Coordinates of C-alpha atoms and ligand atoms in Angstrom, one line a residue:
M1 CA -35.0 -10.7 -29.0
A2 CA -32.9 -7.8 -31.0
A3 CA -29.9 -6.3 -29.3
R4 CA -30.4 -2.8 -27.4
S5 CA -28.1 -0.4 -25.8
N6 CA -29.3 1.6 -23.4
K7 CA -27.9 3.7 -20.5
H8 CA -29.0 1.4 -17.9
L9 CA -28.4 -2.0 -19.1
A10 CA -25.6 -1.2 -21.4
G11 CA -21.9 -0.2 -20.4
D12 CA -22.3 0.6 -17.0
A13 CA -18.6 1.5 -16.6
T14 CA -18.5 3.0 -13.1
N15 CA -15.4 4.3 -12.5
V16 CA -15.1 3.0 -8.7
N17 CA -12.0 3.9 -6.8
Y18 CA -11.6 0.1 -5.3
T19 CA -8.0 -0.8 -4.8
D20 CA -5.5 -3.3 -6.5
S21 CA -4.2 -3.4 -10.0
L22 CA -7.0 -2.5 -12.2
K23 CA -4.4 -2.2 -15.2
D24 CA -6.8 -3.2 -17.5
I25 CA -7.8 -0.5 -19.8
R26 CA -11.4 -2.2 -20.5
P27 CA -14.3 -0.7 -18.8
E28 CA -15.7 -2.4 -15.9
P29 CA -18.7 -4.9 -17.7
D30 CA -22.0 -5.1 -16.3
A31 CA -21.7 -8.4 -15.5
I32 CA -19.1 -11.4 -14.7
I33 CA -19.9 -14.6 -15.6
V34 CA -18.0 -17.2 -14.1
G35 CA -17.4 -20.4 -15.6
A36 CA -17.2 -21.0 -19.4
G37 CA -19.1 -24.4 -19.5
F38 CA -22.8 -25.0 -20.9
G39 CA -24.4 -22.8 -18.5
G40 CA -21.3 -19.7 -18.8
L41 CA -21.1 -19.7 -22.0
Y42 CA -25.0 -19.4 -22.8
A43 CA -25.2 -17.1 -20.0
L44 CA -22.5 -14.8 -21.9
H45 CA -24.6 -15.3 -25.0
R46 CA -27.9 -14.1 -23.4
L47 CA -27.0 -11.3 -21.5
K48 CA -25.1 -9.6 -24.6
Q49 CA -28.0 -10.2 -26.7
I50 CA -30.1 -8.1 -24.2
G51 CA -27.5 -5.7 -24.3
L52 CA -25.2 -6.0 -21.4
S53 CA -21.6 -5.8 -21.2
V54 CA -20.0 -8.8 -20.3
E55 CA -17.0 -10.8 -18.9
G56 CA -16.6 -14.3 -18.3
F57 CA -13.5 -16.3 -16.4
E58 CA -12.6 -19.2 -16.4
A59 CA -10.0 -21.6 -15.0
G60 CA -9.4 -23.9 -17.7
A61 CA -7.4 -23.0 -21.1
G62 CA -10.5 -23.6 -23.0
V63 CA -14.3 -23.7 -23.0
G64 CA -16.3 -26.6 -22.1
G65 CA -16.5 -27.3 -18.1
T66 CA -17.2 -30.6 -17.4
W67 CA -16.4 -31.8 -21.0
Y68 CA -12.9 -29.6 -20.6
W69 CA -11.6 -31.5 -17.6
N70 CA -13.4 -35.1 -17.9
R71 CA -11.1 -36.1 -20.4
Y72 CA -11.0 -39.9 -19.0
P73 CA -11.0 -42.7 -21.4
G74 CA -14.7 -44.0 -22.0
A75 CA -16.3 -40.4 -20.4
R76 CA -19.2 -39.3 -22.8
C77 CA -23.0 -38.5 -22.0
D78 CA -25.5 -40.6 -20.9
I79 CA -27.7 -38.7 -22.2
E80 CA -28.5 -38.8 -26.3
S81 CA -26.7 -35.9 -27.7
M82 CA -29.7 -34.7 -29.6
Q83 CA -31.4 -34.0 -26.4
Y84 CA -28.1 -33.1 -24.5
S85 CA -27.7 -29.7 -26.4
Y86 CA -28.9 -26.0 -26.5
S87 CA -32.2 -25.4 -27.8
F88 CA -31.6 -21.4 -28.2
S89 CA -30.6 -21.5 -31.6
D90 CA -32.4 -23.4 -34.2
K91 CA -29.9 -23.2 -36.4
L92 CA -27.3 -24.4 -34.6
Q93 CA -29.2 -27.6 -33.5
Q94 CA -30.4 -28.1 -37.5
E95 CA -26.9 -27.6 -38.6
W96 CA -24.6 -29.1 -36.0
K97 CA -24.5 -32.9 -37.1
W98 CA -23.6 -35.6 -33.9
Q99 CA -22.1 -38.7 -34.7
E100 CA -23.2 -41.1 -32.4
K101 CA -26.3 -41.3 -30.0
Y102 CA -24.5 -41.0 -27.0
A103 CA -21.8 -38.7 -27.6
P104 CA -18.0 -39.2 -26.2
Q105 CA -16.4 -36.7 -24.5
A106 CA -13.9 -35.0 -27.3
E107 CA -17.4 -34.8 -29.3
I108 CA -19.0 -32.9 -27.0
L109 CA -15.9 -30.5 -26.6
R110 CA -16.2 -29.8 -30.5
Y111 CA -19.9 -28.6 -30.1
I112 CA -19.3 -26.5 -27.2
E113 CA -16.0 -24.7 -29.0
H114 CA -18.2 -24.3 -32.0
V115 CA -20.9 -22.8 -30.1
A116 CA -18.3 -20.1 -28.5
E117 CA -16.7 -19.4 -32.0
R118 CA -20.2 -19.3 -33.8
F119 CA -21.3 -16.7 -30.7
D120 CA -18.8 -14.9 -30.7
L121 CA -17.7 -15.6 -26.9
L122 CA -14.4 -16.2 -27.1
K123 CA -13.1 -12.9 -26.7
L124 CA -15.6 -12.1 -23.8
I125 CA -13.4 -14.9 -21.8
Q126 CA -10.5 -14.6 -19.9
F127 CA -9.0 -17.8 -20.1
N128 CA -6.5 -19.4 -17.3
T129 CA -8.1 -17.2 -14.4
R130 CA -9.9 -18.7 -11.4
I131 CA -11.8 -16.2 -9.5
V132 CA -10.6 -16.7 -5.9
S133 CA -13.0 -14.0 -4.2
A134 CA -16.4 -11.9 -4.8
S135 CA -17.3 -9.5 -2.1
F136 CA -20.4 -6.9 -2.7
D137 CA -19.3 -3.3 -1.7
D138 CA -22.6 -2.0 -0.1
N139 CA -21.3 1.4 -1.0
L140 CA -20.8 1.1 -4.6
E141 CA -23.3 -1.7 -4.9
R142 CA -21.4 -3.8 -7.4
W143 CA -19.6 -7.2 -6.9
I144 CA -15.5 -6.7 -6.9
V145 CA -14.4 -9.9 -7.6
T146 CA -10.5 -10.9 -7.4
T147 CA -8.6 -13.5 -9.5
D148 CA -5.5 -15.9 -8.8
R149 CA -3.6 -13.4 -11.1
G150 CA -4.3 -10.9 -8.5
E151 CA -6.5 -8.6 -10.1
S152 CA -9.9 -7.3 -9.5
K153 CA -12.6 -6.4 -11.4
S154 CA -16.1 -5.3 -10.5
A155 CA -19.5 -5.7 -12.1
R156 CA -23.2 -4.9 -10.9
Y157 CA -24.2 -8.4 -11.8
L158 CA -22.6 -11.6 -10.3
I159 CA -23.8 -15.1 -12.3
L160 CA -21.8 -17.9 -11.0
A161 CA -21.8 -20.9 -14.1
T162 CA -19.3 -22.7 -12.0
G163 CA -20.7 -26.2 -12.6
P164 CA -22.8 -28.7 -10.2
L165 CA -20.2 -31.4 -10.8
S166 CA -16.8 -29.5 -11.3
T167 CA -14.7 -29.6 -7.7
A168 CA -13.1 -32.9 -8.0
N169 CA -12.8 -35.0 -4.6
T170 CA -9.9 -36.9 -3.6
P171 CA -10.4 -38.8 -0.5
A172 CA -7.3 -38.1 2.0
I173 CA -6.1 -41.7 2.3
R174 CA -3.3 -41.9 4.7
G175 CA -0.3 -42.3 2.6
L176 CA -1.5 -41.2 -0.7
D177 CA 1.5 -38.7 -0.9
R178 CA 4.2 -40.8 -0.4
F179 CA 2.8 -43.1 -3.4
S180 CA 5.6 -43.7 -6.1
G181 CA 3.5 -44.6 -9.5
R182 CA 1.3 -42.0 -11.2
I183 CA -2.0 -40.6 -9.4
F184 CA -5.1 -39.6 -11.7
H185 CA -8.6 -38.4 -11.1
T186 CA -11.6 -38.7 -13.9
G187 CA -12.8 -35.0 -13.2
A188 CA -9.3 -33.8 -14.0
W189 CA -7.9 -35.7 -16.6
P190 CA -4.5 -34.8 -18.1
H191 CA -4.8 -33.2 -21.6
E192 CA -2.1 -35.6 -23.2
P193 CA -2.8 -39.0 -24.0
V194 CA -2.5 -41.6 -20.8
D195 CA -0.7 -44.8 -21.7
F196 CA -1.5 -47.4 -19.5
I197 CA -0.4 -50.5 -21.4
G198 CA 1.0 -53.5 -19.8
R199 CA 0.6 -51.5 -16.2
S200 CA -1.1 -52.2 -12.7
V201 CA -3.7 -50.1 -12.5
G202 CA -6.3 -49.0 -9.2
V203 CA -9.5 -47.7 -10.1
I204 CA -10.8 -46.3 -6.9
G205 CA -14.9 -45.6 -7.3
T206 CA -17.5 -47.3 -9.2
G207 CA -19.4 -44.2 -9.8
S208 CA -20.6 -43.1 -13.9
S209 CA -17.1 -42.2 -14.0
G210 CA -15.7 -45.1 -12.7
I211 CA -18.2 -47.6 -14.8
Q212 CA -17.0 -45.7 -17.7
I213 CA -13.6 -46.2 -17.7
I214 CA -13.2 -49.3 -16.2
P215 CA -13.6 -51.2 -19.3
E216 CA -11.5 -48.9 -21.3
L217 CA -8.7 -49.3 -19.1
A218 CA -9.1 -53.4 -18.7
Q219 CA -8.7 -53.3 -22.3
V220 CA -4.7 -52.0 -22.3
A221 CA -3.7 -52.5 -18.4
K222 CA -1.7 -55.5 -17.3
D223 CA -3.8 -56.1 -14.0
L224 CA -6.9 -53.9 -13.3
I225 CA -8.2 -53.7 -9.8
V226 CA -10.9 -52.1 -9.0
F227 CA -11.8 -51.2 -5.8
Q228 CA -15.7 -50.6 -5.0
R229 CA -17.4 -49.8 -1.7
T230 CA -21.1 -49.4 -3.5
P231 CA -22.5 -51.2 -6.2
N232 CA -24.3 -49.1 -8.3
F233 CA -27.0 -50.0 -10.8
S234 CA -26.1 -49.8 -14.5
I235 CA -27.9 -50.7 -17.9
P236 CA -26.1 -50.9 -21.2
S237 CA -26.1 -47.4 -23.4
R238 CA -26.2 -49.7 -26.6
N239 CA -24.7 -46.8 -28.0
G240 CA -23.7 -46.6 -31.2
P241 CA -23.4 -44.1 -34.4
L242 CA -26.8 -41.7 -34.7
T243 CA -29.1 -43.4 -37.1
P244 CA -30.3 -40.7 -39.9
A245 CA -33.7 -41.8 -39.0
R246 CA -33.4 -40.9 -35.3
E247 CA -31.6 -37.7 -36.1
R248 CA -34.3 -36.8 -38.7
M249 CA -36.8 -37.7 -36.0
F250 CA -35.5 -35.0 -33.8
K251 CA -34.5 -32.5 -36.6
E252 CA -38.1 -32.3 -38.3
R253 CA -39.5 -31.3 -35.0
Y254 CA -37.2 -30.3 -33.2
K255 CA -39.5 -26.9 -32.3
V256 CA -42.3 -29.3 -31.0
F257 CA -40.4 -31.5 -29.3
R258 CA -38.1 -28.7 -27.5
E259 CA -41.2 -27.4 -26.2
E260 CA -42.7 -30.7 -24.8
I261 CA -39.8 -31.6 -22.7
K262 CA -40.0 -28.4 -20.9
R263 CA -43.1 -30.0 -19.3
L264 CA -40.9 -33.3 -18.2
P265 CA -39.9 -34.0 -14.8
S266 CA -36.5 -34.4 -16.3
G267 CA -36.3 -32.6 -19.2
I268 CA -36.0 -35.6 -20.8
F269 CA -37.9 -37.4 -23.5
F270 CA -38.0 -41.3 -23.1
E271 CA -39.9 -43.4 -24.9
T272 CA -41.8 -45.4 -22.5
T273 CA -44.7 -47.8 -22.5
G274 CA -46.6 -45.1 -20.7
K275 CA -48.3 -47.9 -18.1
S276 CA -47.7 -48.7 -14.4
T277 CA -46.3 -52.2 -13.6
E278 CA -49.6 -52.8 -11.9
E279 CA -51.7 -52.3 -15.4
V280 CA -49.4 -55.2 -17.3
S281 CA -49.1 -58.9 -16.7
P282 CA -46.3 -60.4 -14.9
E283 CA -44.9 -61.7 -18.4
E284 CA -45.6 -58.6 -20.1
R285 CA -43.8 -56.4 -17.2
Q286 CA -40.8 -59.0 -17.6
S287 CA -40.6 -58.6 -21.4
G288 CA -41.1 -54.4 -21.2
F289 CA -37.7 -54.8 -19.0
E290 CA -36.3 -57.1 -21.7
E291 CA -37.2 -54.6 -24.1
A292 CA -35.8 -51.9 -22.3
W293 CA -32.5 -53.3 -21.4
A294 CA -32.4 -54.2 -25.1
K295 CA -32.8 -50.7 -25.9
G296 CA -30.8 -49.7 -23.4
G297 CA -29.6 -46.5 -21.6
V298 CA -31.0 -44.6 -18.6
G299 CA -34.5 -44.8 -20.1
F300 CA -34.8 -48.4 -18.3
V301 CA -36.3 -46.7 -14.9
R302 CA -39.0 -45.0 -17.0
T303 CA -40.2 -48.6 -18.8
F304 CA -43.2 -48.6 -16.4
T305 CA -44.5 -45.4 -15.1
D306 CA -44.4 -46.4 -11.3
I307 CA -40.5 -47.6 -11.3
I308 CA -39.8 -44.7 -9.2
L309 CA -42.7 -44.0 -6.9
N310 CA -43.7 -48.0 -6.2
P311 CA -41.4 -50.2 -3.8
E312 CA -42.7 -53.0 -5.2
A313 CA -42.3 -51.9 -8.7
N314 CA -38.9 -50.6 -8.0
T315 CA -38.0 -54.2 -6.5
S316 CA -39.0 -55.9 -9.7
A317 CA -36.8 -53.5 -11.9
S318 CA -33.8 -53.9 -9.4
D319 CA -34.4 -57.3 -9.5
F320 CA -34.2 -57.3 -13.1
I321 CA -30.8 -55.7 -13.2
R322 CA -29.9 -58.3 -10.3
A323 CA -30.4 -61.0 -12.7
K324 CA -28.8 -59.5 -15.5
I325 CA -25.8 -59.2 -13.5
A326 CA -25.7 -62.7 -12.4
E327 CA -26.4 -63.9 -15.6
I328 CA -23.5 -61.9 -17.6
V329 CA -20.7 -62.0 -14.6
E330 CA -19.3 -65.7 -14.8
N331 CA -18.2 -65.9 -11.0
P332 CA -20.8 -65.9 -8.8
T333 CA -18.8 -64.2 -6.1
V334 CA -18.0 -60.9 -8.0
A335 CA -21.5 -60.8 -9.5
S336 CA -22.8 -61.0 -5.9
A337 CA -20.8 -58.3 -5.1
L338 CA -21.7 -56.2 -8.1
Q339 CA -25.1 -56.2 -7.5
P340 CA -27.0 -53.3 -5.5
K341 CA -28.9 -54.7 -2.4
T342 CA -28.7 -52.3 0.0
Y343 CA -30.5 -49.3 -1.7
P344 CA -33.5 -49.1 -4.1
L345 CA -33.2 -48.4 -8.1
G346 CA -32.9 -44.7 -8.8
A347 CA -31.9 -43.7 -5.3
K348 CA -28.0 -43.0 -6.6
R349 CA -27.4 -41.8 -10.1
I350 CA -28.3 -44.4 -12.4
C351 CA -25.3 -45.3 -14.5
V352 CA -25.0 -46.2 -18.4
D353 CA -22.4 -48.2 -19.8
T354 CA -20.3 -49.8 -22.3
G355 CA -19.7 -53.2 -21.4
Y356 CA -19.4 -52.4 -17.8
Y357 CA -20.4 -56.2 -16.0
E358 CA -18.8 -58.2 -19.1
T359 CA -15.4 -56.7 -17.8
F360 CA -15.2 -58.5 -14.7
N361 CA -15.3 -61.7 -16.9
K362 CA -11.3 -60.9 -18.1
S363 CA -8.4 -62.7 -16.4
N364 CA -6.9 -59.5 -15.8
V365 CA -9.5 -57.7 -13.7
S366 CA -10.4 -58.3 -10.1
L367 CA -12.4 -56.8 -7.8
I368 CA -12.1 -55.5 -4.7
D369 CA -15.1 -55.3 -2.2
V370 CA -14.0 -52.4 0.0
S371 CA -17.1 -52.5 1.7
K372 CA -16.3 -55.5 3.3
T373 CA -12.1 -55.0 3.1
P374 CA -12.1 -51.1 3.4
I375 CA -9.1 -49.4 2.1
T376 CA -6.4 -48.3 5.1
H377 CA -3.9 -46.6 3.5
I378 CA -1.1 -46.0 0.4
T379 CA 2.3 -47.0 0.6
S380 CA 4.7 -45.8 -1.6
K381 CA 4.0 -48.7 -4.0
A382 CA 0.5 -50.2 -3.3
V383 CA -3.2 -49.7 -1.7
S384 CA -4.0 -51.6 1.1
T385 CA -7.0 -52.8 2.5
V386 CA -7.3 -54.7 5.7
D387 CA -6.5 -57.9 4.3
A388 CA -4.2 -57.1 1.6
D389 CA -1.5 -54.8 -0.3
Y390 CA -2.3 -54.4 -4.2
P391 CA 0.7 -53.4 -5.8
L392 CA 0.3 -50.6 -8.6
D393 CA 1.7 -48.8 -11.0
D394 CA -1.0 -46.1 -11.0
I395 CA -4.3 -44.9 -9.2
V396 CA -7.3 -43.6 -11.0
F397 CA -9.8 -41.8 -8.7
A398 CA -13.1 -42.1 -10.0
T399 CA -14.4 -40.7 -6.2
G400 CA -16.8 -38.1 -7.5
F401 CA -17.2 -34.2 -6.9
D402 CA -17.8 -32.0 -4.0
A403 CA -21.2 -31.5 -5.7
L404 CA -23.3 -28.0 -6.4
T405 CA -21.6 -26.2 -3.8
G406 CA -18.1 -27.2 -3.8
A407 CA -17.6 -24.8 -6.9
I408 CA -19.2 -21.8 -5.5
L409 CA -18.0 -22.2 -2.0
A410 CA -14.2 -22.4 -3.1
I411 CA -14.8 -18.3 -3.7
D412 CA -14.6 -16.4 -1.2
I413 CA -18.5 -14.7 -1.2
K414 CA -19.2 -12.3 0.9
G415 CA -22.6 -10.2 0.3
S416 CA -23.8 -7.0 1.9
A417 CA -22.5 -6.2 4.9
G418 CA -19.9 -8.7 4.6
R419 CA -21.8 -11.9 5.6
S420 CA -19.9 -14.7 4.0
L421 CA -21.6 -17.5 2.1
K422 CA -20.0 -20.1 3.5
D423 CA -21.1 -19.1 6.7
K424 CA -24.5 -18.6 5.7
W425 CA -24.8 -22.4 4.4
K426 CA -22.8 -24.0 6.9
E427 CA -25.9 -26.4 7.7
G428 CA -26.1 -26.6 3.9
P429 CA -27.1 -24.4 1.2
S430 CA -30.2 -22.4 1.2
T431 CA -31.3 -20.6 -1.8
Y432 CA -34.7 -19.0 -3.2
L433 CA -35.2 -21.3 -6.4
G434 CA -31.8 -22.7 -6.9
L435 CA -31.6 -18.9 -8.7
M436 CA -30.3 -16.5 -5.8
A437 CA -29.3 -16.5 -1.8
A438 CA -30.7 -13.8 0.5
G439 CA -27.9 -10.9 1.3
F440 CA -26.3 -11.5 -1.8
P441 CA -27.7 -8.8 -3.8
N442 CA -27.7 -9.2 -7.6
M443 CA -25.8 -12.7 -7.7
F444 CA -27.3 -15.2 -9.5
M445 CA -26.6 -19.0 -9.7
V446 CA -27.0 -21.2 -12.8
A447 CA -28.0 -24.9 -12.0
G448 CA -27.1 -23.9 -8.7
P449 CA -28.5 -25.8 -5.3
G450 CA -32.0 -26.0 -4.8
S451 CA -32.8 -26.1 -8.5
P452 CA -33.3 -29.3 -10.1
S453 CA -30.2 -29.5 -12.5
I454 CA -28.5 -32.1 -12.1
L455 CA -31.5 -34.8 -11.5
G456 CA -32.1 -34.5 -15.2
N457 CA -31.1 -32.8 -18.6
V458 CA -28.7 -30.2 -17.0
V459 CA -28.4 -28.2 -20.5
V460 CA -32.4 -27.6 -20.6
S461 CA -31.9 -26.7 -16.8
I462 CA -29.2 -24.4 -17.6
E463 CA -31.3 -22.6 -20.4
Q464 CA -34.4 -22.4 -18.8
H465 CA -32.1 -20.5 -15.8
V466 CA -30.1 -18.0 -18.0
D467 CA -33.6 -16.9 -19.8
W468 CA -35.1 -16.8 -16.6
I469 CA -32.1 -14.2 -15.2
S470 CA -31.9 -12.3 -18.5
A471 CA -35.7 -11.6 -18.6
C472 CA -35.3 -10.9 -14.9
L473 CA -33.0 -8.3 -15.4
E474 CA -34.4 -6.8 -18.2
Y475 CA -37.8 -6.3 -16.3
M476 CA -35.2 -4.5 -13.5
H477 CA -34.4 -2.1 -16.6
N478 CA -38.2 -1.9 -17.4
H479 CA -39.2 -1.3 -13.3
D480 CA -36.2 1.5 -13.6
V481 CA -34.5 -0.4 -10.5
D482 CA -31.1 -1.5 -10.0
V483 CA -31.0 -3.9 -7.0
I484 CA -32.7 -7.3 -6.8
D485 CA -32.4 -9.6 -3.7
A486 CA -34.1 -12.6 -2.6
K487 CA -36.5 -12.3 0.9
P488 CA -35.2 -14.4 3.7
D489 CA -38.8 -15.5 4.3
A490 CA -39.3 -16.8 0.6
E491 CA -35.8 -18.6 0.4
A492 CA -36.7 -20.4 3.8
Q493 CA -39.8 -21.1 2.3
W494 CA -38.3 -22.7 -0.8
D495 CA -35.8 -24.4 1.0
A496 CA -38.1 -26.1 3.2
H497 CA -40.3 -27.1 0.3
V498 CA -36.7 -28.9 -1.4
N499 CA -36.4 -30.5 1.5
E500 CA -40.0 -31.7 2.2
V501 CA -39.9 -33.2 -1.6
A502 CA -36.4 -34.5 -1.4
Q503 CA -37.8 -36.3 2.4
S504 CA -40.3 -38.5 0.0
S505 CA -38.3 -39.5 -2.3
L506 CA -36.2 -42.3 -3.3
F507 CA -32.5 -40.3 -3.0
Q508 CA -33.0 -40.6 1.1
Q509 CA -32.4 -44.0 0.7
A510 CA -28.9 -44.3 0.1
D511 CA -25.8 -41.8 0.6
S512 CA -24.5 -40.4 -2.2
W513 CA -23.2 -36.9 -3.7
Y514 CA -27.1 -35.6 -3.8
L515 CA -27.3 -35.6 0.0
G516 CA -23.2 -34.6 0.2
S517 CA -22.5 -37.5 2.1
N518 CA -19.4 -38.2 -0.3
I519 CA -17.3 -35.5 1.2
P520 CA -16.8 -36.0 5.0
G521 CA -17.9 -32.6 7.1
K522 CA -20.0 -31.8 4.4
P523 CA -23.8 -31.1 5.9
R524 CA -26.0 -33.9 5.0
K525 CA -28.9 -32.0 3.3
F526 CA -30.4 -32.9 -0.1
L527 CA -29.0 -30.5 -2.7
A528 CA -31.2 -30.3 -5.7
Y529 CA -34.8 -29.8 -6.2
A530 CA -36.7 -33.1 -6.7
G531 CA -39.7 -31.8 -7.3
G532 CA -39.4 -32.4 -11.3
Y533 CA -37.9 -29.9 -14.2
G534 CA -41.6 -29.0 -15.4
V535 CA -43.0 -28.4 -12.1
Y536 CA -40.3 -26.1 -11.4
R537 CA -40.1 -24.6 -14.2
D538 CA -43.6 -23.3 -14.2
K539 CA -43.1 -22.4 -10.5
C540 CA -40.4 -19.9 -11.9
A541 CA -42.5 -18.7 -14.9
E542 CA -45.3 -17.8 -12.4
I543 CA -42.9 -16.0 -9.8
A544 CA -41.7 -14.1 -12.6
S545 CA -45.1 -12.9 -14.0
S546 CA -46.7 -12.3 -10.3
G547 CA -44.3 -9.7 -10.3
Y548 CA -41.1 -11.6 -8.9
E549 CA -42.7 -12.4 -5.8
G550 CA -40.3 -13.3 -3.1
F551 CA -37.7 -10.9 -4.3
I552 CA -37.3 -7.6 -3.2
F553 CA -36.1 -4.9 -5.8
R554 CA -34.8 -1.7 -5.2
K555 CA -33.2 1.7 -6.9
S556 CA -30.2 2.6 -6.1
P557 CA -28.5 6.1 -6.0
V558 CA -24.9 4.8 -6.6
L559 CA -26.1 2.4 -9.9
A560 CA -28.4 5.1 -10.8
A561 CA -25.9 8.2 -10.8
S562 CA -23.4 5.9 -13.3
N563 CA -26.2 5.5 -15.2
Ligands
LIG1 P1 -19.7 -40.7 -7.4 O1 -21.0 -41.0 -8.3 O2 -19.9 -39.4 -6.3 O3 -19.0 -41.8 -7.5 C1 -17.7 -41.9 -6.5 C2 -17.2 -43.7 -6.2 O4 -16.3 -43.5 -5.5 C3 -18.5 -43.9 -6.1 O5 -18.1 -45.2 -6.3 C4 -17.8 -43.9 -4.2 O6 -18.2 -45.1 -3.3 C5 -16.5 -44.1 -4.5 N1 -15.4 -43.4 -3.1 C6 -15.8 -42.4 -2.6 N2 -14.9 -41.9 -2.0 C7 -14.1 -43.3 -1.6 C8 -13.3 -44.1 -0.7 N3 -12.4 -43.3 0.4 N4 -12.9 -45.3 -1.0 C9 -13.4 -46.1 -1.7 N5 -14.6 -45.6 -2.4 C10 -15.0 -44.4 -2.9 O7 -18.9 -40.1 -8.6 P2 -18.7 -39.7 -10.3 O8 -18.6 -41.4 -10.8 O9 -17.3 -39.0 -11.0 O10 -20.1 -39.3 -10.9 C11 -20.5 -38.2 -10.4 C12 -22.0 -37.5 -11.3 O11 -21.2 -37.0 -12.1 C13 -22.8 -38.7 -11.9 O12 -23.6 -39.1 -11.0 C14 -23.3 -37.9 -12.9 O13 -24.2 -37.0 -12.5 C15 -22.1 -37.5 -13.4 N6 -21.4 -37.9 -14.6 C16 -22.1 -38.2 -15.0 C17 -21.7 -39.1 -16.7 C18 -22.5 -39.4 -18.0 O14 -23.3 -38.6 -18.0 N7 -22.0 -40.4 -18.3 C19 -20.7 -39.6 -16.6 C20 -19.9 -39.3 -15.3 C21 -20.0 -38.4 -14.6 P3 -19.8 -44.8 -2.3 O15 -21.0 -45.2 -3.5 O16 -19.7 -45.8 -1.3 O17 -19.8 -43.1 -2.0

């Protein structure tokens, strides 16, 4: 789409009379975009492309979001890089050369930095700046944000691209502040290299992050103590260099392929048998699982079409993984502790690893099952459970995130009539399509609660969200309206639908960050839309083409005067 300049969309430089240090001589932007990860960068690019003036704010010193903060050893994406990447520029996807099938953090960060430079986005972003509050001024009909530097800025539109997994969660274990060793969190890893050689290291948490860092630390630490509360299902990644044949396969049909994945439930393309477990003999079922295990990756769960839907199929897939764990891990007690037994495969996020189960055969690695012997406190030198003290030099928290709502609610957001978002969401988030919250006009979320984002390929979701938002802003311009809000009843209906779909899913069968149950006091509510990305995408498109059913538009005399 050609960039355009016009009075309504571009250069909405209202000379507003709000308080504070508006020392900045730049005019007020049309849109403020919070976050410079995959979502924020694409929002900056896309909105700039439709002729809006945009300004980004990012707490980090550089772009990358998740891939900026999660620099821990072993961090990599478990969706193939040929898929976990932007599709909006064919030139970009043809020219960028991924090195590995599953790119490590550093490679993904290089890619994001390349995108920011290539599309000239860096100059639009104020780094090292956290947005601490955002209020919709009903008189000015603009969002006014304040930063942790004490600055203010206003814009007609506020886009929250704050990341669904960006607020690191460190459990409040008694005595943590007295620990005299080093403390790390996988989600906020230091930028400089950290040396663990010859040290006693404890890792708390065995989700995707723990499962990635544990094999790395085991190679260098003197002792590695893994504190596991709930075991996860993990599939070997079988990562390696991206083969020229696989790269060619994607690049030759990238356009078609990217179109195809728009219809898929997770926005990820998997090679599957296309058959259900009921259509094959027990021998074929077993060989199907063996083949998928040998191939590696999260696609294991798609080996047969009914693994997620049919409890019997799910049990056979779960049994297969449990048997693999028993085969790999030499100590039967440790193997048993590592086998998930209390929930079905897929109820918690499936992990992908490089040598995770094998790590427990190393003589310097111990597994402490804290579901049986809970951590009670931390002393200056040790993590203590009900029955022992584990002296440590370093503690690594791989304890996850305050998912989806954490980063949004870390900003003191006040909508129309001063209504606080925290208050609105005190029983859990409710949104319309995961894109807007009623009462918060002209505020959009990218990969927000109530959208499918975190249940699949989040880059695919991000592109769809940002494209939808930019098309909506163009629609507003073409229809000469200034303000959009979600209708409360449309939001309530979407919320009910999100809950209904979640109730019938596997996700209810295990405690996880999907339900907010990892954060003490967080309302237990399924945070994403589990109806599938393809279905969701169609729904969003249908709503847009019906004239944005469920949204309310109005013309603003104040904004109109400033056009
Ligand atoms: P997570 O899945 O929430 O795992 C946190 C771990 O910490 C769990 O094992 C949890 O145990 C444990 N834990 C939390 N509080 C604890 C406490 N007080 N005592 C003992 N154990 C405690 O977090 P994550 O591993 O950082 O992963 C979060 C999400 O980020 C993933 O699900 C994935 O979506 C994304 N991610 C993706 C990749 C990738 O692409 N490969 C890598 C990393 C992260 P319980 O299960 O018992 O609560």
